[in-house]
XYZ file of C-alpha atoms in Angstrom:
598
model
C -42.857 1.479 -120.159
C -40.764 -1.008 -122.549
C -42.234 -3.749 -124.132
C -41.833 -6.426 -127.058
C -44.001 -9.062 -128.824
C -43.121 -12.643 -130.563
C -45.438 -12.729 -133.782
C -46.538 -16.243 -134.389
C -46.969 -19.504 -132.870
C -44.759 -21.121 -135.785
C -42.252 -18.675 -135.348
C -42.093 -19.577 -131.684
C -41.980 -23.065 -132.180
C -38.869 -22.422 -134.416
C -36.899 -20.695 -132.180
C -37.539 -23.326 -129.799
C -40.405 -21.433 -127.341
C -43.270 -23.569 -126.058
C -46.166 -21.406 -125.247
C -49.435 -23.536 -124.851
C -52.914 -22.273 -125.547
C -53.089 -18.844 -123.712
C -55.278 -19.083 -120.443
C -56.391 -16.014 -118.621
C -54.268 -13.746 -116.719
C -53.521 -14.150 -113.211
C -55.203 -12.095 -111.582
C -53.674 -12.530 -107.633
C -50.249 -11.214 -106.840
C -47.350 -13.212 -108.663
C -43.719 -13.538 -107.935
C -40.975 -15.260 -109.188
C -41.308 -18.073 -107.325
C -45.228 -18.971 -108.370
C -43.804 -18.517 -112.009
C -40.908 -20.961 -111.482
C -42.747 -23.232 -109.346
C -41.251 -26.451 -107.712
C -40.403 -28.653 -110.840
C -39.016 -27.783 -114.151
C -42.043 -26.518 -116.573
C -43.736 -23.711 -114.964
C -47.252 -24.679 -113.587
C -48.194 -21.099 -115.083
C -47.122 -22.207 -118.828
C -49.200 -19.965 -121.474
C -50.528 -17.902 -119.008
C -50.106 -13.845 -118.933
C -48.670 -12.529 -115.589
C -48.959 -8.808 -114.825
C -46.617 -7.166 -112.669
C -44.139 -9.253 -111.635
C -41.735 -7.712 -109.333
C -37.976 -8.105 -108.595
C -34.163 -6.076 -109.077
C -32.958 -6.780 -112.633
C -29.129 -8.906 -111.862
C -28.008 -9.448 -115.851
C -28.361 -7.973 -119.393
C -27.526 -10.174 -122.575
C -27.826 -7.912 -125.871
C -26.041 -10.582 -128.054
C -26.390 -13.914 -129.404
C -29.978 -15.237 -130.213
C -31.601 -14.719 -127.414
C -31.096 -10.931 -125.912
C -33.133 -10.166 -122.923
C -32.225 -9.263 -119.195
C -32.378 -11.710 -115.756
C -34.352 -10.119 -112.314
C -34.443 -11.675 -109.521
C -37.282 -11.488 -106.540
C -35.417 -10.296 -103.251
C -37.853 -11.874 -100.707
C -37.668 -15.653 -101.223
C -40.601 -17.518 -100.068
C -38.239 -20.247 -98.301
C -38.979 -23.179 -100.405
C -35.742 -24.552 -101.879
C -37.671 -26.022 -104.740
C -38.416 -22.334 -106.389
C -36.006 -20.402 -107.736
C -36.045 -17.022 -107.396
C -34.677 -15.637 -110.532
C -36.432 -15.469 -114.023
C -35.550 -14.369 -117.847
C -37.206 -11.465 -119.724
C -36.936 -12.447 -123.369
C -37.009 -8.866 -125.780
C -36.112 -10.198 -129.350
C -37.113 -6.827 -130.820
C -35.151 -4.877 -128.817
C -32.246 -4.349 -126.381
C -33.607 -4.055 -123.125
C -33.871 -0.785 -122.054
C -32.963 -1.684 -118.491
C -29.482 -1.311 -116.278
C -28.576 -3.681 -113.288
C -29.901 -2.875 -110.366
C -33.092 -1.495 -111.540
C -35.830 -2.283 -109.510
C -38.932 -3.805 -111.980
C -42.353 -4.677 -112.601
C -42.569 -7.242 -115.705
C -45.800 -8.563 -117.394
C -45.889 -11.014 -120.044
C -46.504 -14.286 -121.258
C -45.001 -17.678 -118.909
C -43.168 -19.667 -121.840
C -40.600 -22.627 -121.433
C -37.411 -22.378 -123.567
C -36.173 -25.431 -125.294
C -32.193 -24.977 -126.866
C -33.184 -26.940 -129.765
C -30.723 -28.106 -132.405
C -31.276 -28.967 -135.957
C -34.511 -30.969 -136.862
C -35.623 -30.617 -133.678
C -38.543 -29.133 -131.612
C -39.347 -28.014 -128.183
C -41.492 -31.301 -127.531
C -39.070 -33.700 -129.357
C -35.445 -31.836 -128.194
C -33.441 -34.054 -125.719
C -32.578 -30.730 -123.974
C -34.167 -28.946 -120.894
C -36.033 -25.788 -120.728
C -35.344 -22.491 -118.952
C -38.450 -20.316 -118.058
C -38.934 -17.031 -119.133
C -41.106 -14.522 -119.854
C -41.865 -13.355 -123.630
C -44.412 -10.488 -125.347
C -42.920 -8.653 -122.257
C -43.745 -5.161 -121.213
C -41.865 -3.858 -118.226
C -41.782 -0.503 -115.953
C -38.768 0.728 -113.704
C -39.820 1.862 -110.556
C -36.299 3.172 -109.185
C -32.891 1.334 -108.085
C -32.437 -1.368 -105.232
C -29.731 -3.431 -104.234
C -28.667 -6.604 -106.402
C -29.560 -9.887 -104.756
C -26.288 -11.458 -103.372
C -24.939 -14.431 -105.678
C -25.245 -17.477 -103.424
C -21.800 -19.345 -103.407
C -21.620 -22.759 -104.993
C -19.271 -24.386 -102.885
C -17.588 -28.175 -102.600
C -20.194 -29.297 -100.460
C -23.150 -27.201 -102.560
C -23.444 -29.111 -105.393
C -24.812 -33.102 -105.127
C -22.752 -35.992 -105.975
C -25.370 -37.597 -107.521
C -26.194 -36.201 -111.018
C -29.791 -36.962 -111.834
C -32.986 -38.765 -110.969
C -34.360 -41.364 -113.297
C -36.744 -40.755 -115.546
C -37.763 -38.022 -117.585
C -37.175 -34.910 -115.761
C -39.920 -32.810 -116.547
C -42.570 -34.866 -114.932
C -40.413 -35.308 -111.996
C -40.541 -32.922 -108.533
C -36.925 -31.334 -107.869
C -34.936 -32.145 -105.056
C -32.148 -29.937 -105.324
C -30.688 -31.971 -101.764
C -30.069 -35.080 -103.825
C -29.421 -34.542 -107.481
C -26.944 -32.128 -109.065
C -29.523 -31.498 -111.769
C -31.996 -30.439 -109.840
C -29.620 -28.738 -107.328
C -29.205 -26.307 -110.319
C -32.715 -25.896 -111.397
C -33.883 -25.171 -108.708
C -31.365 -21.840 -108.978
C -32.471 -21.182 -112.368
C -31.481 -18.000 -113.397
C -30.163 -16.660 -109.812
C -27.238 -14.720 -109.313
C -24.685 -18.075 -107.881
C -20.686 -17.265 -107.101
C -18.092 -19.668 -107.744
C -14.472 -18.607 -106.131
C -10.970 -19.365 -107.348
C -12.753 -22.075 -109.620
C -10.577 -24.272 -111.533
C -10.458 -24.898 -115.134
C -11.833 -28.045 -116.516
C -12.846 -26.889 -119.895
C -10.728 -25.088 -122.140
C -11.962 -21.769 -123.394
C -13.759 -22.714 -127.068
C -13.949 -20.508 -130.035
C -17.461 -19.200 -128.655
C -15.736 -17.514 -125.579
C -17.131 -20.028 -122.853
C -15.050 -22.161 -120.810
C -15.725 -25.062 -117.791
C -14.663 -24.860 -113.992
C -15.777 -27.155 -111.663
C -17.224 -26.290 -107.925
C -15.970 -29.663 -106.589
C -12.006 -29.589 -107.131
C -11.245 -33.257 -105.663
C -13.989 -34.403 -108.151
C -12.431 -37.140 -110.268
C -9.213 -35.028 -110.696
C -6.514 -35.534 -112.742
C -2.853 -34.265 -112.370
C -3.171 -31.801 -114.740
C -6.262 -30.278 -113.535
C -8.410 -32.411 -115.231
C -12.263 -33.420 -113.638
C -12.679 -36.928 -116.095
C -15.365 -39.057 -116.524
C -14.382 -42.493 -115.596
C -18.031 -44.047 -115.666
C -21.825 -43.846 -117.113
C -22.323 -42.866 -113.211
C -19.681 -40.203 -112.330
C -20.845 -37.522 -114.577
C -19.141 -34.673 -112.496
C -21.422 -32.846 -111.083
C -19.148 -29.757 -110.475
C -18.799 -29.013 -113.560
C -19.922 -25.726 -114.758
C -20.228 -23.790 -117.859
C -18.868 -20.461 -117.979
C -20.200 -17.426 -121.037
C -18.894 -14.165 -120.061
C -22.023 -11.778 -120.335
C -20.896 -8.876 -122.658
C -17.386 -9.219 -121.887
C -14.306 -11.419 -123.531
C -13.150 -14.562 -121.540
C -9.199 -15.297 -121.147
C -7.866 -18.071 -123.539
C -7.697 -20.538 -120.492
C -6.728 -24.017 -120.154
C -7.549 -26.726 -117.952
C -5.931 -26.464 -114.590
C -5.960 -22.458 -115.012
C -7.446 -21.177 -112.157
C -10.420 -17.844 -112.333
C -8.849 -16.420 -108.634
C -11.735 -14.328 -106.611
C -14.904 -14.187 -107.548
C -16.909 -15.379 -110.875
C -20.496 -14.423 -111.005
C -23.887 -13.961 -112.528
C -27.410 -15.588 -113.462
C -27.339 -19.345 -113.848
C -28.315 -20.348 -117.144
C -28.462 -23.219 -119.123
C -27.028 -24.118 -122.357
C -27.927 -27.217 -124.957
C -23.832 -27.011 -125.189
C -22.638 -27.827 -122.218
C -25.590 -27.621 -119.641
C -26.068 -25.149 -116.940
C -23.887 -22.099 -117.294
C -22.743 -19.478 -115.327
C -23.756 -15.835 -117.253
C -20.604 -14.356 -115.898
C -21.061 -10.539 -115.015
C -18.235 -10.596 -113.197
C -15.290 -12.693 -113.978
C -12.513 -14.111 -111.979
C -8.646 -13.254 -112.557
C -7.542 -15.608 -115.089
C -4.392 -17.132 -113.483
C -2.321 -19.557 -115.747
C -0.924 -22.664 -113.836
C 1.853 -22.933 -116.780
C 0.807 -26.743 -117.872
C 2.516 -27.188 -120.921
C 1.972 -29.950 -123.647
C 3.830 -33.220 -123.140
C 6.812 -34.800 -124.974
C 7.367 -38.541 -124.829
C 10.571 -40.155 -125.270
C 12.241 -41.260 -128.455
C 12.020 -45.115 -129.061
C 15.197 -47.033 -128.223
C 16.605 -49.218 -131.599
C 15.218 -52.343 -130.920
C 11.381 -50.641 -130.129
C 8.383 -50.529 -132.423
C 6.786 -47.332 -132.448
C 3.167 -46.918 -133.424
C 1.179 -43.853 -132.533
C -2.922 -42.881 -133.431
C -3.570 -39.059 -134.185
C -7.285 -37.576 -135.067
C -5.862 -34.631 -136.928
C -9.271 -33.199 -137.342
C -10.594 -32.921 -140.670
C -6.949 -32.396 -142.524
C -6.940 -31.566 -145.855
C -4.908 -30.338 -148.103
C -7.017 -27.016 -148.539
C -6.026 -25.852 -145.286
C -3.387 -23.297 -144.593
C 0.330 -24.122 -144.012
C 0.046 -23.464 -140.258
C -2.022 -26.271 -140.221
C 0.234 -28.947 -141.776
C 3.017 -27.304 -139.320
C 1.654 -27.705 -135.959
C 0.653 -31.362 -136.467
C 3.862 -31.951 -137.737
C 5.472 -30.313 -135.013
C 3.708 -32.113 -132.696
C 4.684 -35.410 -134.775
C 8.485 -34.709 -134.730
C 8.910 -33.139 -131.033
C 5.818 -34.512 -128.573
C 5.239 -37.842 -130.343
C 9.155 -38.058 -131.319
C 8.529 -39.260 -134.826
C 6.813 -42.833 -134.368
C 7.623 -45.296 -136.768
C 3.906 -45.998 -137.738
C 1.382 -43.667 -137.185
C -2.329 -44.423 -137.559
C -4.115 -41.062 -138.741
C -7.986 -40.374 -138.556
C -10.056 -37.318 -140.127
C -7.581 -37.831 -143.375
C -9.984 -35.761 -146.044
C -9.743 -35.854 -149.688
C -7.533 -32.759 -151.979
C -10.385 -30.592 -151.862
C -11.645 -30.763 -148.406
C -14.954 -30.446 -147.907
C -15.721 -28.834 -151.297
C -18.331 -31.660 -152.447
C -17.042 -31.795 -155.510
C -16.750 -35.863 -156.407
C -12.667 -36.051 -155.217
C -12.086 -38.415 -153.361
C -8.232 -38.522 -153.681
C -6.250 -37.726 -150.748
C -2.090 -38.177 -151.976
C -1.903 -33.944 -151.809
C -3.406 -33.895 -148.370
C -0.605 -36.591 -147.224
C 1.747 -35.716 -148.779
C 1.974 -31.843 -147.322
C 1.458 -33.153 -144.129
C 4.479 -35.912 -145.166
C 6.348 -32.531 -146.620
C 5.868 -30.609 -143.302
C 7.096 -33.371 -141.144
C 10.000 -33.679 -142.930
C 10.414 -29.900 -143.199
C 10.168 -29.987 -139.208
C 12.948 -31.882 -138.570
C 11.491 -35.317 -139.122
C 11.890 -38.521 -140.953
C 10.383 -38.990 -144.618
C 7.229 -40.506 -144.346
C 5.540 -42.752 -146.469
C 1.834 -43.455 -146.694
C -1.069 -46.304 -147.690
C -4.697 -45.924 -148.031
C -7.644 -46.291 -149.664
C -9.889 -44.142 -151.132
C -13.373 -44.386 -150.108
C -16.660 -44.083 -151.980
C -17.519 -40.630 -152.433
C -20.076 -39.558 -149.791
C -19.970 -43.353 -147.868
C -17.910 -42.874 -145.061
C -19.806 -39.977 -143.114
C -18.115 -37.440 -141.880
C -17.568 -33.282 -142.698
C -19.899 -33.547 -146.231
C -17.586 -33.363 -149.187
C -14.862 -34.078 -147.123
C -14.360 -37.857 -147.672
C -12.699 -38.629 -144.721
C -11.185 -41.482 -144.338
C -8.001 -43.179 -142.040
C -4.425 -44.005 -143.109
C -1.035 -45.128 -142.464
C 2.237 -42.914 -142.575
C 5.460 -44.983 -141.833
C 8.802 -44.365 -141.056
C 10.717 -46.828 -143.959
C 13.969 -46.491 -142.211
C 12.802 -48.512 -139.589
C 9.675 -50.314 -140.345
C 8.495 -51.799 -143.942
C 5.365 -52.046 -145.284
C 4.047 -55.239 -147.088
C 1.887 -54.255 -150.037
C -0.236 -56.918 -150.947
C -2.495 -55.741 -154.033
C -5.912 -56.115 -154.028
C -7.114 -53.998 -151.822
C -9.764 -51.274 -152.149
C -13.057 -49.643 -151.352
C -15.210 -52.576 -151.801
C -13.028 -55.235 -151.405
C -12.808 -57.205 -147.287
C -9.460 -58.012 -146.020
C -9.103 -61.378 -144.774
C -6.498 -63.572 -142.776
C -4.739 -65.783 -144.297
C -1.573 -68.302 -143.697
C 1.419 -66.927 -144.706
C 4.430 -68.977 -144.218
C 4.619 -70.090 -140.462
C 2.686 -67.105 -139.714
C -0.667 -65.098 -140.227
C -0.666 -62.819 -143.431
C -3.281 -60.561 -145.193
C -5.461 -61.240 -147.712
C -4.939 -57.860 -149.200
C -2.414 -54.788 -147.679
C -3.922 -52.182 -146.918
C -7.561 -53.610 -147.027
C -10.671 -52.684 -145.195
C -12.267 -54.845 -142.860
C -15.716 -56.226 -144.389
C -16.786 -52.411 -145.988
C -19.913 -53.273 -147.126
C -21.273 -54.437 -143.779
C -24.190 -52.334 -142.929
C -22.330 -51.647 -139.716
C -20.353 -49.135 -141.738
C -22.863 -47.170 -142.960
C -22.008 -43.776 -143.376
C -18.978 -44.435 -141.089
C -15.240 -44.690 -142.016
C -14.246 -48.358 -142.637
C -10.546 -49.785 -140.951
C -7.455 -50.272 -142.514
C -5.441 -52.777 -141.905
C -1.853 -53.123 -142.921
C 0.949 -55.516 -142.408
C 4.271 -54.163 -141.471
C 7.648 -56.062 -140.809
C 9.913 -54.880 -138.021
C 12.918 -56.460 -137.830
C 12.016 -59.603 -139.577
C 8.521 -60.035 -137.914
C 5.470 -59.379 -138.693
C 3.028 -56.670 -137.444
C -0.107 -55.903 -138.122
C -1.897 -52.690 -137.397
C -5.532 -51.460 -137.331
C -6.778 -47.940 -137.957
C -10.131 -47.182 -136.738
C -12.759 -44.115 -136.517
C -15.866 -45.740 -135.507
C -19.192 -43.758 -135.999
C -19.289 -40.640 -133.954
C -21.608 -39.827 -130.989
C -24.241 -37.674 -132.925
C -28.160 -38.515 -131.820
C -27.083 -39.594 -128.186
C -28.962 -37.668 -125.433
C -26.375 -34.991 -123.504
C -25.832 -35.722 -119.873
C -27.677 -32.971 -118.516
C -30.707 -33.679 -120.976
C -34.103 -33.930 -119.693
C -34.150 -37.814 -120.131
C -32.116 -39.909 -117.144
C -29.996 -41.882 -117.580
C -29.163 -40.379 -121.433
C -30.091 -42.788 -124.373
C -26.741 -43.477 -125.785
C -28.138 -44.351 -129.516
C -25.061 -44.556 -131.431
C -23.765 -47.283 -129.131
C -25.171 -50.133 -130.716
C -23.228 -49.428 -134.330
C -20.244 -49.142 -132.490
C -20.723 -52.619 -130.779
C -21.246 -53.902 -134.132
C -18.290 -52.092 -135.644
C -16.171 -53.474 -132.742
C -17.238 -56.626 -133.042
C -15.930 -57.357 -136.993
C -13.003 -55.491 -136.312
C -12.565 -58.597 -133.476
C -13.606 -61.114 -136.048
C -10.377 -59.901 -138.225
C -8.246 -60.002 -135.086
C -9.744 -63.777 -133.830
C -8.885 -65.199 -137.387
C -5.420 -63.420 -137.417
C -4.671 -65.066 -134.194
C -6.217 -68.437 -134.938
C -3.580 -68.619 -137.446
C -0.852 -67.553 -135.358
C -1.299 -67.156 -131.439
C 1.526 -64.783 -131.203
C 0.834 -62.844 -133.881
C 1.146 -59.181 -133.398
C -1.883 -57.110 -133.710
C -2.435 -53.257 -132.566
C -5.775 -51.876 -133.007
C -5.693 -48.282 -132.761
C -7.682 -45.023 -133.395
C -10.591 -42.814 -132.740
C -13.048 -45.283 -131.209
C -15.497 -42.746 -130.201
C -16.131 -44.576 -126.984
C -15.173 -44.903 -123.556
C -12.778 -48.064 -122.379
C -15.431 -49.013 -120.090
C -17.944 -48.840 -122.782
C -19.761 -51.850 -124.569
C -17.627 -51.502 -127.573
C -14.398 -51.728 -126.043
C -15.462 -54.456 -123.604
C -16.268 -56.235 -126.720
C -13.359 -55.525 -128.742
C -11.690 -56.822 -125.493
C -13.531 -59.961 -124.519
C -11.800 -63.016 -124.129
C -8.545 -61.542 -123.342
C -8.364 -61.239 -126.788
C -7.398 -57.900 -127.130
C -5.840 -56.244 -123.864
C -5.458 -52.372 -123.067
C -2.458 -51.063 -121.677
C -4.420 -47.798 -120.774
C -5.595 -49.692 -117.548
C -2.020 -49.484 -116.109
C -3.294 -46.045 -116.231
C -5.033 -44.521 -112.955
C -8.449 -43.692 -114.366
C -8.251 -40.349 -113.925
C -4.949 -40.420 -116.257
C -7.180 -42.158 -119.032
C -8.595 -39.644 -121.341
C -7.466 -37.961 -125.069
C -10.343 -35.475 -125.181
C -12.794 -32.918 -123.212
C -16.174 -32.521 -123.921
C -17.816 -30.066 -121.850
C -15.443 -29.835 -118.487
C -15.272 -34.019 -118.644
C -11.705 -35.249 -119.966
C -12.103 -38.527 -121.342
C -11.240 -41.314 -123.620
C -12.563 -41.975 -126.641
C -9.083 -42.645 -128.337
C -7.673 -46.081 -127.586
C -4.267 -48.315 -128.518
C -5.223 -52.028 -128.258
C -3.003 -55.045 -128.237
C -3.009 -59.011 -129.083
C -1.316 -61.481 -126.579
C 1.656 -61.896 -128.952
C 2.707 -58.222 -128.304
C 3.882 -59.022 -124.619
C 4.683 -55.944 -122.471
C 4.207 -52.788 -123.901
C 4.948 -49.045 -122.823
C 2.123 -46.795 -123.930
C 1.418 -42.889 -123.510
C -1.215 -40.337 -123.794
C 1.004 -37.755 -124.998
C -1.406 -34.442 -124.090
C -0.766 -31.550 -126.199
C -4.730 -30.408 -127.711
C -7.352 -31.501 -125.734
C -6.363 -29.326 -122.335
C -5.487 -25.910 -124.417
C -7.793 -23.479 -125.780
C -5.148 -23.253 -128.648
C -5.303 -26.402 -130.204
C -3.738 -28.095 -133.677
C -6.510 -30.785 -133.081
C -9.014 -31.369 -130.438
C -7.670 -34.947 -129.796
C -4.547 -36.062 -128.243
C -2.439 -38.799 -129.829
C -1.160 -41.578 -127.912
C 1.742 -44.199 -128.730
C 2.944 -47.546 -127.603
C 6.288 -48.828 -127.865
C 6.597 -52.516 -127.624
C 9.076 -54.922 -128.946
């Protein structure tokens, strides 16, 4: 006989293990089932179960939480109760092989994937049941229990009941959600699964059981709306084996199995014991066109926390991507610029040796000589990597487009519009737009700068709006997900309109592109509002929406990157020009997009 114990109750709590005031054991026969129950939390929760049978189906020695999966092989019938449950050994590897048939006491405890700062009652995430202060005996060998295959029609449309989920009866029939809990920790199948997610630096990758789901031409699954969350998707962590560097539209041909877990990165996941054959679909990054003589070219890149502390290769691959897929814009509106020293929190908040390799490597790639504006921010205002400083810029092309430096402008001090001429001018170039506004807080401020373009005036608007960081996932335990950082966008969005309405007051046709990382969705309330009035138009929504994305964020492409224009631009050809966000080898995890207007 095996066993292992979890010391204290505070020790439990921090490694995110809810285990209530221990009741007495159960006395009466228990299977898997009666520990699982029909809803989420186990209705046995702190109690002690003895003897617990079932044919062990997984083994994880690695990561933080080593243990092994069994799984009963008599179901009682009820689709509510999964048959599969998780033997937590912390102190040990489990002395235990796959196929084993076993008897497991121990201690019914819910598992919460808790992040930093949280705990199991507070967490946004769901639980997985398991069993900890285990002791287990092998009684001999017995078949595995046969994965059940997650097909097309397996999986529910609908993601999730509302409400909060742990208080709520599963009806795996009509919500994806519960679909999956109620195969919690089962051996499930997926075959010739395609690629939605591109294998991350912790080995795991996204397929999705539901092909025609919201796909793209490239093989992307992408969200276009609060209520088509993709309920195919499906997280994929090798068990004890590597995963193929795969990216979306690869293909895992045959069979993928293992335990269904569940993961505060990305949801439910596939354990995979056994792994499909990786097969490569050859999609290969894009390269736009070259803008014709008489076109204005203005691109927006998140180059990911830049600095110039990185190593060459960095530098090189974004300018590669700058010279050959983008085909050297004339303007380019950069995001996650960070100061000389990266995130060393050291005070710098200087950033001319970060542009200016990333200037030299452009050039050295075949490129024109770019020049640069921006301002440095206050050290430690503007959010971000700590230390880091980051902050957005311009780099522009002066053999085809001019900047107008207008002096004045700097950390503190708010742009504003003013008449120039017959037309609308800045108050300062570059300036921020109104940087002490509390809508700012610890979030990068906008530049804007005025260009001229053969004789006419341009003005252009780099944004990174506050990130996501605090909203609920979409497979959290709340329904629908709190979405807490969308109110400071809103308000970020709507000064950055205030700037545009006054440029445009002045001048109707005055040219205005707002571009960059807005950390939301175009059918979000930040972009509606950046939008409203016909004030601002996007030429995205040419776009068939499941074309419109620059990122993927667990198996769902989407766009959180956005090119936005005034009246006075008139027709305009824009691009998403993919080359990160699909490949597990990536110079950024965003792709850049340009529009060409004249």
């Amino acid at each position: 006989m095996h066993g292992s114990s979890r010391a204290l109750a505070g020790m439990l709590a921090a490694a995110g293990v809810l285990v209530v005031a221990p009741g007495s054991a159960v006395a009466a026969e228990v299977r898997i089932h009666d520990v699982q129950g029909a809803g989420r939390v186990s209705p046995l929760l702190g109690r002690a179960v003895t003897g617990v049978p079932g044919v062990v189906t997984g083994i994880r020695t690695t990561g933080t939480s080593p243990g092994f999966w069994f799984q009963d092989p008599n179901p009682d019938g009820d689709p509510r109760t999964s048959e599969g449950l998780f033997v937590y050994t912390p102190d040990e590897a489990p002395r235990v092989a796959v196929g084993d048939a076993v008897t497991v006491s121990g201690t019914v405890a819910e598992y919460y994937a808790v992040g930093e700062g949280e705990q199991p009652d507070t967490t946004p995430n769901q639980s997985v049941t398991e069993l900890s202060g285990a002791t287990w005996q092998v009684t001999g060998t017995a078949p595995v229990p046969a994965a059940e295959p997650i097909t097309p029609a397996s999986v529910p449309e609908v993601y999730a009941p509302d409400g909060e989920l742990d208080a709520l009866p599963l009806d795996p029939a009509r919500f994806a959600l519960d679909f999956y809990e109620s195969r919690e920790h089962m051996n499930i199948a997926v075959e010739d699964a395609r690629v939605v997610g591109p294998t991350d630096s912790y080995g795991a990758l996204t397929v999705t059981s539901k092909p025609r789901q919201n796909a793209g031409d490239r093989g992307t699954t992408t969200y276009t709306g609060y209520d088509q969350q993709n309920s195919g998707r499906l997280k994929v962590e090798p068990v004890g084996a590597p995963v193929p560097a795969a990216n979306v539209g690869d293909q895992l041909a045959g069979r993928t199995e293992g335990p269904l877990d569940y993961s505060r990165f990305g949801g439910y996941l596939l354990a995979a014991t056994t792994l499909g054959e990786h097969r490569p679909v050859g999609v290969r990054p894009e390269v736009t066109r070259p803008q014709a003589e008489d076109e204005l070219a203005v691109a927006t890149y998140n180059v990911e926390n830049l600095s110039a502390a990185d190593e060459q290769g960095e530098f090189d691959r974004l300018a590669h991507g700058v010279t050959t897929n983008l085909a050297a814009p004339d303007v380019i509106s950069l995001e996650e610029v960070q100061d000389n020293t990266g995130a060393a929190d050291d005070g710098v908040v200087a950033a001319a040796r970060t542009l200016g390799r990333f200037a030299d490597a452009i050039e050295a790639a075949g490129g024109p000589r770019y020049e640069w504006r921006q301002i440095d921010p206050v050290d430690g205002a503007d959010g971000g990597e700590p230390g880091g400083n980051i902050r957005v810029a311009f780099l522009f092309n002066p053999a085809r487009v001019s900047f107008v430096d207008r002096p004045g402008g700097d950390a503190g001090t708010p742009v504003e519009a003013v008449e120039s001429g017959e037309h609308a001018g800045l108050s300062v170039s570059p300036g921020r737009i109104e940087p002490g506004d509390e809508a700012w807080r610890a979030s990068r401020k906008p530049l804007v700068g005025e260009f001229s373009f053969r004789g006419e005036p341009v003005f252009v608007v780099a944004n990174h709006f506050n990130s996501k960081g605090g909203d609920e996932p979409l497979h959290g335990r709340s329904q629908p997900p709190a979405r807490s950082s969308e109110q400071q966008r809103t308000a970020q969005a709507e000064l950055v309109r205030g700037l545009v309405a006054d440029l445009t007051a002045i001048d109707p046709q005055a040219k205005v592109l707002v571009t960059g990382d807005l950390n939301d969705f175009d059918f979000s309330p930040a972009v509606a509002r950046l939008a409203e009035g016909a004030l601002l138009s996007l030429p995205s929504a040419a776009l068939p929406p499941t074309e419109r994305y620059s990122y993927v964020y667990e198996g769902n492409a989407q766009a959180l990157d956005h090119i936005l224009t005034s009246p006075g631009v008139g027709e305009a050809d824009y691009d998403v020009v993919h080359i990160n966000a699909e490949f597990a080898d990536q110079a950024s995890d965003h792709d850049p997009q340009l529009i060409r207007v004249r």
